[in-house]
Amino acid sequence: MPETKGKGKAVTWAAPLSGYSVSTKAVPHPRPGWKKGVAITDFVLRLGAIGAALGSAVTMGTNEELLPFFTQFLQFHAQWNDFPMFQFFVVANGVIGGYMILALPFSYVCIVRPYTIGPRLGLMIVDIVMMGVVTGAASSAAAIVYLSHNGSQDANWIAICQGYSNFCQTSSEAVVLSFVAEVFLMCLVPLSALALKRN
Amino acid sequence: MPETKGKGKAVTWAAPLSGYSVSTKAVPHPRPGWKKGVAITDFVLRLGAIGAALGSAVTMGTNEELLPFFTQFLQFHAQWNDFPMFQFFVVANGVIGGYMILALPFSYVCIVRPYTIGPRLGLMIVDIVMMGVVTGAASSAAAIVYLSHNGSQDANWIAICQGYSNFCQTSSEAVVLSFVAEVFLMCLVPLSALALKRN
């Protein structure tokens, strides 16, 4: 069949072929504006997470209360490192704040080059791990804060907040800030996945 | 050598063209085997998460211990719902087990059609939320288990595990199972992102 059609056919076929070679360049970058918007949102969310995580670490890390009365043997003093969960909380939130600062340049690279896959995939995987860490730290600290406020009748644990009200107030604030950092991270992960998504 | 140049040219053009029309079908789907492997791994990880989450909920939900001695006024009895954190733990792990069962058909759709985006993106976002829930539940329960084992000298909370050793043992097992479920979820999220990734 093609042998009888001759040269005329060859020209007809050439046209769609060159059209195809143009479209191969256009296909991978159809909406650069959309991708850039995602990258900028990513950067802003990271700034928010830095503020929340570091704020939370500092709030908890400076948390102590000395009651104005003391007996001969006992001084009433509550400090954040009385509980190992609060120690973990301060370390975890500090680490997350530090990681987020280190991640900012990579996030910036993703704004400049919205189609790079490597840094974005790497950031996403570390984000997921960090989300687990901050959730664990905030939840275990929240459990202690709850017990401090309410105690546990069944276990015969007394509510220490009746004495140390300032200490408890500050702990609660730090826990809330840490949950805010978690929400930022929870938004960052699907955003990275959206940016990775094929068009 | 061919008899005429015209015929030869027509055939020369025809060859890449037919190759081109095959490759247009192949370009969006270059490695279906790879995508399918990811989808099958996703399904298997979900099965693991179901087992871990439901096992954890059942272990904790049936956890109680009655000590063999009692006084006239007191009976020594520890039960999982003594602590609100353990109640949240059972509910959260039950919900995650149930969600994972409901997610299986969607995961199966992703095996059959490795290039669908909707169900995979939806599953990923709910997975992230569920990861937060299971981490929170496991961590707050872990804080209680730690306090039960070690108590807290500063807060004057006694270690109840000296009496209720079986209760504490079972609680610890449930918490470990829940962390296993968390690890499954932690692997599921980047896997979904990989499957969404453009080729």
mmCIF file of C-alpha atoms in Angstrom:
data_model
loop_
_atom_site.group_PDB
_atom_site.id
_atom_site.type_symbol
_atom_site.label_atom_id
_atom_site.label_comp_id
_atom_site.label_asym_id
_atom_site.label_seq_id
_atom_site.Cartn_x
_atom_site.Cartn_y
_atom_site.Cartn_z
ATOM 1 C CA MET A 1 0.000 0.000 0.000
ATOM 2 C CA PRO A 2 2.478 2.773 1.001
ATOM 3 C CA GLU A 3 4.729 2.074 -2.006
ATOM 4 C CA THR A 4 2.019 3.213 -4.484
ATOM 5 C CA LYS A 5 1.281 6.518 -2.649
ATOM 6 C CA GLY A 6 4.772 7.948 -3.279
ATOM 7 C CA LYS A 7 6.336 11.258 -2.173
ATOM 8 C CA GLY A 8 3.130 13.239 -1.593
ATOM 9 C CA LYS A 9 2.296 10.972 1.296
ATOM 10 C CA ALA A 10 5.744 11.411 2.772
ATOM 11 C CA VAL A 11 5.167 15.187 3.121
ATOM 12 C CA THR A 12 1.718 14.660 4.640
ATOM 13 C CA TRP A 13 3.205 12.409 7.257
ATOM 14 C CA ALA A 14 6.013 14.846 8.024
ATOM 15 C CA ALA A 15 3.666 17.554 9.302
ATOM 16 C CA PRO A 16 2.165 15.718 12.301
ATOM 17 C CA LEU A 17 5.583 14.402 13.100
ATOM 18 C CA SER A 18 7.049 17.882 13.655
ATOM 19 C CA GLY A 19 3.925 18.835 15.581
ATOM 20 C CA TYR A 20 4.592 15.900 17.848
ATOM 21 C CA SER A 21 8.160 16.971 18.576
ATOM 22 C CA VAL A 22 6.891 20.384 19.762
ATOM 23 C CA SER A 23 4.279 18.857 22.018
ATOM 24 C CA THR A 24 6.804 16.616 23.765
ATOM 25 C CA LYS A 25 8.513 19.727 25.096
ATOM 26 C CA ALA A 26 5.242 21.270 26.256
ATOM 27 C CA VAL A 27 3.725 18.243 28.000
ATOM 28 C CA PRO A 28 5.869 18.112 31.176
ATOM 29 C CA HIS A 29 5.316 21.833 32.028
ATOM 30 C CA PRO A 30 1.680 22.713 31.419
ATOM 31 C CA ARG A 31 0.907 24.863 34.506
ATOM 32 C CA PRO A 32 4.103 26.230 36.052
ATOM 33 C CA GLY A 33 2.132 28.882 38.008
ATOM 34 C CA TRP A 34 0.194 26.256 39.926
ATOM 35 C CA LYS A 35 3.330 24.347 40.902
ATOM 36 C CA LYS A 36 5.033 27.559 42.013
ATOM 37 C CA GLY A 37 2.068 28.459 44.199
ATOM 38 C CA VAL A 38 2.335 25.096 45.933
ATOM 39 C CA ALA A 39 6.073 25.624 46.489
ATOM 40 C CA ILE A 40 5.523 29.094 48.001
ATOM 41 C CA THR A 41 2.765 27.770 50.296
ATOM 42 C CA ASP A 42 5.212 25.042 51.369
ATOM 43 C CA PHE A 43 7.792 27.695 52.293
ATOM 44 C CA VAL A 44 5.280 29.767 54.286
ATOM 45 C CA LEU A 45 3.974 26.703 56.154
ATOM 46 C CA ARG A 46 7.563 25.862 57.093
ATOM 47 C CA LEU A 47 8.041 29.352 58.549
ATOM 48 C CA GLY A 48 4.892 28.824 60.617
ATOM 49 C CA ALA A 49 6.108 25.430 61.808
ATOM 50 C CA ILE A 50 9.472 26.936 62.861
ATOM 51 C CA GLY A 51 7.695 29.542 64.965
ATOM 52 C CA ALA A 52 5.342 27.053 66.596
ATOM 53 C CA ALA A 53 7.965 24.366 67.287
ATOM 54 C CA LEU A 54 10.657 26.698 68.646
ATOM 55 C CA GLY A 55 8.088 28.702 70.612
ATOM 56 C CA SER A 56 6.794 25.498 72.120
ATOM 57 C CA ALA A 57 10.299 24.255 73.022
ATOM 58 C CA VAL A 58 11.247 27.566 74.663
ATOM 59 C CA THR A 59 7.930 27.859 76.532
ATOM 60 C CA MET A 60 8.297 24.388 77.987
ATOM 61 C CA GLY A 61 12.049 24.617 78.506
ATOM 62 C CA THR A 62 11.775 27.714 80.698
ATOM 63 C CA ASN A 63 8.842 26.340 82.648
ATOM 64 C CA GLU A 64 9.401 26.159 86.383
ATOM 65 C CA GLU A 65 7.588 27.333 89.456
ATOM 66 C CA LEU A 66 8.830 27.879 92.981
ATOM 67 C CA LEU A 67 6.075 28.106 95.551
ATOM 68 C CA PRO A 68 6.535 30.928 98.123
ATOM 69 C CA PHE A 69 6.278 28.627 101.156
ATOM 70 C CA PHE A 70 8.597 25.823 102.248
ATOM 71 C CA THR A 71 9.044 23.640 105.292
ATOM 72 C CA GLN A 72 12.273 22.700 106.964
ATOM 73 C CA PHE A 73 12.769 19.665 104.730
ATOM 74 C CA LEU A 74 10.756 20.391 101.642
ATOM 75 C CA GLN A 75 10.817 23.158 99.122
ATOM 76 C CA PHE A 76 7.923 23.239 96.697
ATOM 77 C CA HIS A 77 9.443 23.430 93.282
ATOM 78 C CA ALA A 78 8.125 22.186 89.952
ATOM 79 C CA GLN A 79 10.316 22.146 86.873
ATOM 80 C CA TRP A 80 9.828 20.947 83.309
ATOM 81 C CA ASN A 81 12.481 18.216 83.603
ATOM 82 C CA ASP A 82 10.646 16.531 86.476
ATOM 83 C CA PHE A 83 8.883 14.456 83.828
ATOM 84 C CA PRO A 84 10.793 12.554 81.107
ATOM 85 C CA MET A 85 7.890 13.236 78.719
ATOM 86 C CA PHE A 86 8.489 16.971 79.056
ATOM 87 C CA GLN A 87 12.211 16.448 78.423
ATOM 88 C CA PHE A 88 11.389 14.520 75.243
ATOM 89 C CA PHE A 89 8.920 17.264 74.359
ATOM 90 C CA VAL A 90 11.548 20.014 74.571
ATOM 91 C CA VAL A 91 14.139 18.009 72.635
ATOM 92 C CA ALA A 92 11.666 16.926 69.951
ATOM 93 C CA ASN A 93 10.285 20.417 69.364
ATOM 94 C CA GLY A 94 13.807 21.860 69.291
ATOM 95 C CA VAL A 95 14.898 19.266 66.743
ATOM 96 C CA ILE A 96 11.859 19.947 64.573
ATOM 97 C CA GLY A 97 12.461 23.697 64.697
ATOM 98 C CA GLY A 98 16.092 23.130 63.708
ATOM 99 C CA TYR A 99 15.182 20.736 60.908
ATOM 100 C CA MET A 100 12.641 23.199 59.556
ATOM 101 C CA ILE A 101 15.278 25.946 59.429
ATOM 102 C CA LEU A 102 17.671 23.618 57.594
ATOM 103 C CA ALA A 103 14.847 22.634 55.218
ATOM 104 C CA LEU A 104 14.159 26.233 54.180
ATOM 105 C CA PRO A 105 16.906 26.352 51.483
ATOM 106 C CA PHE A 106 15.599 23.118 49.943
ATOM 107 C CA SER A 107 12.089 24.513 50.010
ATOM 108 C CA TYR A 108 13.437 27.633 48.263
ATOM 109 C CA VAL A 109 15.022 25.445 45.575
ATOM 110 C CA CYS A 110 11.568 23.978 44.981
ATOM 111 C CA ILE A 111 10.173 27.497 44.431
ATOM 112 C CA VAL A 112 12.896 28.348 41.922
ATOM 113 C CA ARG A 113 12.671 24.986 40.165
ATOM 114 C CA PRO A 114 9.097 23.735 40.632
ATOM 115 C CA TYR A 115 9.795 20.511 38.713
ATOM 116 C CA THR A 116 12.677 19.070 40.740
ATOM 117 C CA ILE A 117 11.712 15.775 42.313
ATOM 118 C CA GLY A 118 14.710 14.852 44.494
ATOM 119 C CA PRO A 119 14.617 17.572 47.211
ATOM 120 C CA ARG A 120 10.837 17.481 47.378
ATOM 121 C CA LEU A 121 10.648 13.711 47.873
ATOM 122 C CA GLY A 122 13.429 13.884 50.474
ATOM 123 C CA LEU A 123 11.720 16.716 52.355
ATOM 124 C CA MET A 124 8.426 14.851 52.278
ATOM 125 C CA ILE A 125 9.842 11.674 53.802
ATOM 126 C CA VAL A 126 11.623 13.573 56.600
ATOM 127 C CA ASP A 127 8.441 15.638 57.117
ATOM 128 C CA ILE A 128 6.467 12.431 57.709
ATOM 129 C CA VAL A 129 8.981 11.201 60.286
ATOM 130 C CA MET A 130 9.021 14.625 61.979
ATOM 131 C CA MET A 131 5.229 14.642 62.016
ATOM 132 C CA GLY A 132 5.335 11.345 63.900
ATOM 133 C CA VAL A 133 7.897 12.754 66.352
ATOM 134 C CA VAL A 134 6.027 15.987 67.078
ATOM 135 C CA THR A 135 2.703 14.156 67.448
ATOM 136 C CA GLY A 136 4.262 11.699 69.872
ATOM 137 C CA ALA A 137 5.913 14.462 71.905
ATOM 138 C CA ALA A 138 2.771 16.601 72.040
ATOM 139 C CA SER A 139 0.496 13.667 72.918
ATOM 140 C CA SER A 140 2.645 12.265 75.707
ATOM 141 C CA ALA A 141 3.069 15.766 77.163
ATOM 142 C CA ALA A 142 -0.692 16.272 76.848
ATOM 143 C CA ALA A 143 -1.250 13.076 78.830
ATOM 144 C CA ILE A 144 0.944 14.453 81.638
ATOM 145 C CA VAL A 145 -0.804 17.827 81.520
ATOM 146 C CA TYR A 146 -4.165 16.074 81.757
ATOM 147 C CA LEU A 147 -2.997 14.024 84.753
ATOM 148 C CA SER A 148 -1.575 17.149 86.397
ATOM 149 C CA HIS A 149 -4.921 18.868 86.062
ATOM 150 C CA ASN A 150 -7.223 15.974 86.910
ATOM 151 C CA GLY A 151 -5.100 13.332 88.594
ATOM 152 C CA SER A 152 -6.322 9.760 88.521
ATOM 153 C CA GLN A 153 -8.530 8.482 91.291
ATOM 154 C CA ASP A 154 -8.088 4.834 90.337
ATOM 155 C CA ALA A 155 -4.302 5.022 90.385
ATOM 156 C CA ASN A 156 -4.330 7.325 93.414
ATOM 157 C CA TRP A 157 -2.408 10.033 91.578
ATOM 158 C CA ILE A 158 -3.133 13.519 92.886
ATOM 159 C CA ALA A 159 -3.737 16.566 90.696
ATOM 160 C CA ILE A 160 -0.612 18.676 91.182
ATOM 161 C CA CYS A 161 -2.085 21.701 89.412
ATOM 162 C CA GLN A 162 -3.880 22.835 92.550
ATOM 163 C CA GLY A 163 -0.478 23.876 93.858
ATOM 164 C CA TYR A 164 1.481 24.653 90.723
ATOM 165 C CA SER A 165 -1.081 26.556 88.686
ATOM 166 C CA ASN A 166 1.410 28.661 86.726
ATOM 167 C CA PHE A 167 3.498 25.608 85.874
ATOM 168 C CA CYS A 168 0.406 23.817 84.568
ATOM 169 C CA GLN A 169 -0.768 26.840 82.591
ATOM 170 C CA THR A 170 2.584 27.196 80.833
ATOM 171 C CA SER A 171 2.767 23.449 80.098
ATOM 172 C CA SER A 172 -0.671 23.568 78.501
ATOM 173 C CA GLU A 173 0.345 26.502 76.316
ATOM 174 C CA ALA A 174 3.475 24.681 75.158
ATOM 175 C CA VAL A 175 1.422 21.581 74.285
ATOM 176 C CA VAL A 176 -1.061 23.641 72.279
ATOM 177 C CA LEU A 177 1.806 25.320 70.363
ATOM 178 C CA SER A 178 3.250 21.904 69.601
ATOM 179 C CA PHE A 179 -0.080 20.694 68.221
ATOM 180 C CA VAL A 180 -0.126 23.806 66.020
ATOM 181 C CA ALA A 181 3.304 22.761 64.666
ATOM 182 C CA GLU A 182 1.827 19.300 64.016
ATOM 183 C CA VAL A 183 -1.022 20.787 61.988
ATOM 184 C CA PHE A 184 1.504 22.723 59.861
ATOM 185 C CA LEU A 185 3.388 19.471 59.208
ATOM 186 C CA MET A 186 0.128 17.652 58.466
ATOM 187 C CA CYS A 187 -0.579 20.224 55.731
ATOM 188 C CA LEU A 188 2.993 20.098 54.391
ATOM 189 C CA VAL A 189 2.934 16.367 53.581
ATOM 190 C CA PRO A 190 -0.039 16.248 51.166
ATOM 191 C CA LEU A 191 1.159 19.524 49.648
ATOM 192 C CA SER A 192 4.486 17.880 48.767
ATOM 193 C CA ALA A 193 2.587 14.914 47.340
ATOM 194 C CA LEU A 194 0.485 17.276 45.198
ATOM 195 C CA ALA A 195 3.647 18.917 43.891
ATOM 196 C CA LEU A 196 5.064 15.494 43.017
ATOM 197 C CA LYS A 197 1.858 14.469 41.258
ATOM 198 C CA ARG A 198 2.124 13.944 37.524
ATOM 199 C CA ASN A 199 0.107 16.456 35.541
ATOM 200 C CA MET B 1 18.891 -1.637 -3.030
ATOM 201 C CA PRO B 2 15.234 -0.450 -3.567
ATOM 202 C CA GLU B 3 13.993 0.156 -7.105
ATOM 203 C CA THR B 4 12.944 3.820 -6.636
ATOM 204 C CA LYS B 5 13.952 6.491 -4.069
ATOM 205 C CA GLY B 6 10.299 7.652 -3.696
ATOM 206 C CA LYS B 7 9.118 4.319 -2.420
ATOM 207 C CA GLY B 8 12.084 3.983 -0.147
ATOM 208 C CA LYS B 9 11.417 7.393 1.451
ATOM 209 C CA ALA B 10 7.755 6.655 2.021
ATOM 210 C CA VAL B 11 8.626 3.492 3.830
ATOM 211 C CA THR B 12 11.329 5.292 5.833
ATOM 212 C CA TRP B 13 8.773 7.840 7.076
ATOM 213 C CA ALA B 14 6.194 5.219 7.756
ATOM 214 C CA ALA B 15 8.439 3.267 10.044
ATOM 215 C CA PRO B 16 9.095 5.963 12.716
ATOM 216 C CA LEU B 17 5.491 7.049 12.429
ATOM 217 C CA SER B 18 4.126 3.686 13.381
ATOM 218 C CA GLY B 19 6.716 3.609 16.071
ATOM 219 C CA TYR B 20 5.484 7.026 17.193
ATOM 220 C CA SER B 21 1.838 6.016 17.356
ATOM 221 C CA VAL B 22 2.790 3.123 19.610
ATOM 222 C CA SER B 23 4.920 5.353 21.804
ATOM 223 C CA THR B 24 2.119 7.914 22.385
ATOM 224 C CA LYS B 25 0.232 5.178 24.120
ATOM 225 C CA ALA B 26 3.344 4.148 25.976
ATOM 226 C CA VAL B 27 4.585 7.599 27.126
ATOM 227 C CA PRO B 28 2.104 8.146 29.981
ATOM 228 C CA HIS B 29 2.518 4.507 31.040
ATOM 229 C CA PRO B 30 6.188 3.641 30.693
ATOM 230 C CA ARG B 31 6.604 1.267 33.640
ATOM 231 C CA PRO B 32 3.243 -0.232 34.548
ATOM 232 C CA GLY B 33 4.952 -3.070 36.419
ATOM 233 C CA TRP B 34 6.622 -0.647 38.831
ATOM 234 C CA LYS B 35 3.371 1.177 39.582
ATOM 235 C CA LYS B 36 1.562 -2.116 40.078
ATOM 236 C CA GLY B 37 4.240 -3.289 42.520
ATOM 237 C CA VAL B 38 3.741 -0.127 44.583
ATOM 238 C CA ALA B 39 -0.034 -0.684 44.577
ATOM 239 C CA ILE B 40 0.343 -4.310 45.722
ATOM 240 C CA THR B 41 2.781 -3.271 48.499
ATOM 241 C CA ASP B 42 0.211 -0.673 49.554
ATOM 242 C CA PHE B 43 -2.452 -3.385 49.823
ATOM 243 C CA VAL B 44 -0.190 -5.704 51.860
ATOM 244 C CA LEU B 45 0.846 -2.872 54.236
ATOM 245 C CA ARG B 46 -2.835 -2.109 54.798
ATOM 246 C CA LEU B 47 -3.466 -5.731 55.758
ATOM 247 C CA GLY B 48 -0.610 -5.479 58.267
ATOM 248 C CA ALA B 49 -1.994 -2.227 59.676
ATOM 249 C CA ILE B 50 -5.448 -3.833 60.106
ATOM 250 C CA GLY B 51 -3.941 -6.678 62.092
ATOM 251 C CA ALA B 52 -1.818 -4.425 64.292
ATOM 252 C CA ALA B 53 -4.527 -1.811 64.961
ATOM 253 C CA LEU B 54 -7.350 -4.265 65.689
ATOM 254 C CA GLY B 55 -5.034 -6.512 67.711
ATOM 255 C CA SER B 56 -3.962 -3.508 69.735
ATOM 256 C CA ALA B 57 -7.565 -2.348 70.325
ATOM 257 C CA VAL B 58 -8.671 -5.837 71.418
ATOM 258 C CA THR B 59 -5.621 -6.372 73.659
ATOM 259 C CA MET B 60 -6.195 -3.088 75.459
ATOM 260 C CA GLY B 61 -9.994 -3.354 75.446
ATOM 261 C CA THR B 62 -9.964 -6.685 77.292
ATOM 262 C CA ASN B 63 -7.300 -5.581 79.738
ATOM 263 C CA GLU B 64 -8.327 -5.831 83.375
ATOM 264 C CA GLU B 65 -6.918 -7.360 86.495
ATOM 265 C CA LEU B 66 -8.557 -8.316 89.764
ATOM 266 C CA LEU B 67 -6.139 -8.856 92.604
ATOM 267 C CA PRO B 68 -6.881 -11.941 94.723
ATOM 268 C CA PHE B 69 -7.019 -10.059 98.017
ATOM 269 C CA PHE B 70 -9.500 -7.419 99.166
ATOM 270 C CA THR B 71 -10.343 -5.608 102.364
ATOM 271 C CA GLN B 72 -13.774 -4.829 103.719
ATOM 272 C CA PHE B 73 -13.998 -1.541 101.822
ATOM 273 C CA LEU B 74 -11.648 -1.899 98.930
ATOM 274 C CA GLN B 75 -11.358 -4.352 96.116
ATOM 275 C CA PHE B 76 -8.173 -4.138 94.071
ATOM 276 C CA HIS B 77 -9.257 -3.926 90.490
ATOM 277 C CA ALA B 78 -7.536 -2.301 87.517
ATOM 278 C CA GLN B 79 -9.323 -1.886 84.207
ATOM 279 C CA TRP B 80 -8.406 -0.271 80.902
ATOM 280 C CA ASN B 81 -11.090 2.416 81.169
ATOM 281 C CA ASP B 82 -9.660 3.739 84.439
ATOM 282 C CA PHE B 83 -7.571 6.093 82.282
ATOM 283 C CA PRO B 84 -9.148 8.310 79.624
ATOM 284 C CA MET B 85 -5.971 7.894 77.540
ATOM 285 C CA PHE B 86 -6.571 4.150 77.357
ATOM 286 C CA GLN B 87 -10.183 4.769 76.326
ATOM 287 C CA PHE B 88 -8.986 7.050 73.521
ATOM 288 C CA PHE B 89 -6.396 4.412 72.637
ATOM 289 C CA VAL B 90 -9.020 1.668 72.181
ATOM 290 C CA VAL B 91 -11.375 3.913 70.203
ATOM 291 C CA ALA B 92 -8.580 5.286 67.983
ATOM 292 C CA ASN B 93 -7.122 1.874 67.165
ATOM 293 C CA GLY B 94 -10.593 0.483 66.493
ATOM 294 C CA VAL B 95 -11.384 3.366 64.148
ATOM 295 C CA ILE B 96 -8.087 2.919 62.317
ATOM 296 C CA GLY B 97 -8.678 -0.829 61.916
ATOM 297 C CA GLY B 98 -12.151 -0.119 60.552
ATOM 298 C CA TYR B 99 -10.914 2.581 58.187
ATOM 299 C CA MET B 100 -8.197 0.280 56.890
ATOM 300 C CA ILE B 101 -10.788 -2.418 56.114
ATOM 301 C CA LEU B 102 -12.938 0.134 54.273
ATOM 302 C CA ALA B 103 -9.852 1.362 52.404
ATOM 303 C CA LEU B 104 -9.004 -2.112 51.053
ATOM 304 C CA PRO B 105 -11.403 -1.906 48.046
ATOM 305 C CA PHE B 106 -9.935 1.482 47.071
ATOM 306 C CA SER B 107 -6.451 0.060 47.409
ATOM 307 C CA TYR B 108 -7.550 -2.835 45.171
ATOM 308 C CA VAL B 109 -8.811 -0.340 42.572
ATOM 309 C CA CYS B 110 -5.293 1.158 42.592
ATOM 310 C CA ILE B 111 -3.825 -2.298 41.819
ATOM 311 C CA VAL B 112 -6.211 -2.850 38.901
ATOM 312 C CA ARG B 113 -5.795 0.710 37.587
ATOM 313 C CA PRO B 114 -2.305 1.856 38.656
ATOM 314 C CA TYR B 115 -2.795 5.294 37.037
ATOM 315 C CA THR B 116 -5.909 6.535 38.835
ATOM 316 C CA ILE B 117 -5.169 9.628 40.897
ATOM 317 C CA GLY B 118 -8.434 10.309 42.771
ATOM 318 C CA PRO B 119 -8.649 7.305 45.124
ATOM 319 C CA ARG B 120 -4.919 7.351 45.784
ATOM 320 C CA LEU B 121 -4.825 11.036 46.741
ATOM 321 C CA GLY B 122 -7.912 10.582 48.919
ATOM 322 C CA LEU B 123 -6.433 7.537 50.661
ATOM 323 C CA MET B 124 -3.160 9.378 51.235
ATOM 324 C CA ILE B 125 -4.792 12.379 52.920
ATOM 325 C CA VAL B 126 -6.911 10.174 55.225
ATOM 326 C CA ASP B 127 -3.791 8.041 55.896
ATOM 327 C CA ILE B 128 -1.921 11.141 57.114
ATOM 328 C CA VAL B 129 -4.758 12.081 59.466
ATOM 329 C CA MET B 130 -4.980 8.486 60.728
ATOM 330 C CA MET B 131 -1.222 8.432 61.256
ATOM 331 C CA GLY B 132 -1.599 11.486 63.484
ATOM 332 C CA VAL B 133 -4.440 9.821 65.400
ATOM 333 C CA VAL B 134 -2.638 6.509 65.969
ATOM 334 C CA THR B 135 0.596 8.266 66.984
ATOM 335 C CA GLY B 136 -1.276 10.434 69.460
ATOM 336 C CA ALA B 137 -3.142 7.473 70.928
ATOM 337 C CA ALA B 138 -0.035 5.301 71.209
ATOM 338 C CA SER B 139 2.098 8.086 72.704
ATOM 339 C CA SER B 140 -0.387 9.179 75.333
ATOM 340 C CA ALA B 141 -0.966 5.543 76.317
ATOM 341 C CA ALA B 142 2.810 5.038 76.406
ATOM 342 C CA ALA B 143 3.094 7.981 78.818
ATOM 343 C CA ILE B 144 0.574 6.299 81.140
ATOM 344 C CA VAL B 145 2.345 2.938 80.840
ATOM 345 C CA TYR B 146 5.635 4.638 81.709
ATOM 346 C CA LEU B 147 4.092 6.332 84.758
ATOM 347 C CA SER B 148 2.497 3.050 85.819
ATOM 348 C CA HIS B 149 5.866 1.352 85.707
ATOM 349 C CA ASN B 150 8.023 4.114 87.177
ATOM 350 C CA GLY B 151 5.694 6.545 88.881
ATOM 351 C CA SER B 152 6.881 10.103 89.389
ATOM 352 C CA GLN B 153 8.724 11.048 92.536
ATOM 353 C CA ASP B 154 8.367 14.775 91.968
ATOM 354 C CA ALA B 155 4.614 14.602 91.530
ATOM 355 C CA ASN B 156 4.292 11.963 94.260
ATOM 356 C CA TRP B 157 2.624 9.490 91.875
ATOM 357 C CA ILE B 158 3.219 5.870 92.848
ATOM 358 C CA ALA B 159 4.108 3.105 90.400
ATOM 359 C CA ILE B 160 0.961 0.959 90.247
ATOM 360 C CA CYS B 161 2.665 -1.842 88.318
ATOM 361 C CA GLN B 162 4.066 -3.340 91.509
ATOM 362 C CA GLY B 163 0.520 -4.500 92.256
ATOM 363 C CA TYR B 164 -1.010 -4.900 88.831
ATOM 364 C CA SER B 165 1.806 -6.558 86.912
ATOM 365 C CA ASN B 166 -0.426 -8.400 84.414
ATOM 366 C CA PHE B 167 -2.400 -5.257 83.684
ATOM 367 C CA CYS B 168 0.824 -3.359 82.994
ATOM 368 C CA GLN B 169 2.239 -6.143 80.840
ATOM 369 C CA THR B 170 -0.861 -6.246 78.651
ATOM 370 C CA SER B 171 -0.980 -2.448 78.344
ATOM 371 C CA SER B 172 2.632 -2.398 77.187
ATOM 372 C CA GLU B 173 1.930 -5.048 74.550
ATOM 373 C CA ALA B 174 -1.044 -3.078 73.239
ATOM 374 C CA VAL B 175 1.070 0.076 73.004
ATOM 375 C CA VAL B 176 3.800 -1.744 71.087
ATOM 376 C CA LEU B 177 1.218 -3.167 68.647
ATOM 377 C CA SER B 178 -0.144 0.320 68.123
ATOM 378 C CA PHE B 179 3.322 1.656 67.311
ATOM 379 C CA VAL B 180 3.658 -1.179 64.782
ATOM 380 C CA ALA B 181 0.432 0.042 63.153
ATOM 381 C CA GLU B 182 1.942 3.540 63.097
ATOM 382 C CA VAL B 183 5.038 2.285 61.279
ATOM 383 C CA PHE B 184 2.814 0.628 58.647
ATOM 384 C CA LEU B 185 1.009 3.950 58.153
ATOM 385 C CA MET B 186 4.326 5.803 58.039
ATOM 386 C CA CYS B 187 5.387 3.578 55.127
ATOM 387 C CA LEU B 188 2.010 3.888 53.371
ATOM 388 C CA VAL B 189 2.128 7.677 53.025
ATOM 389 C CA PRO B 190 5.390 8.050 51.019
ATOM 390 C CA LEU B 191 4.403 4.979 49.000
ATOM 391 C CA SER B 192 1.203 6.739 47.912
ATOM 392 C CA ALA B 193 3.240 9.829 47.080
ATOM 393 C CA LEU B 194 5.609 7.715 44.967
ATOM 394 C CA ALA B 195 2.636 6.260 43.100
ATOM 395 C CA LEU B 196 1.322 9.777 42.458
ATOM 396 C CA LYS B 197 4.709 10.966 41.231
ATOM 397 C CA ARG B 198 4.924 11.910 37.580
ATOM 398 C CA ASN B 199 7.146 9.616 35.570
#
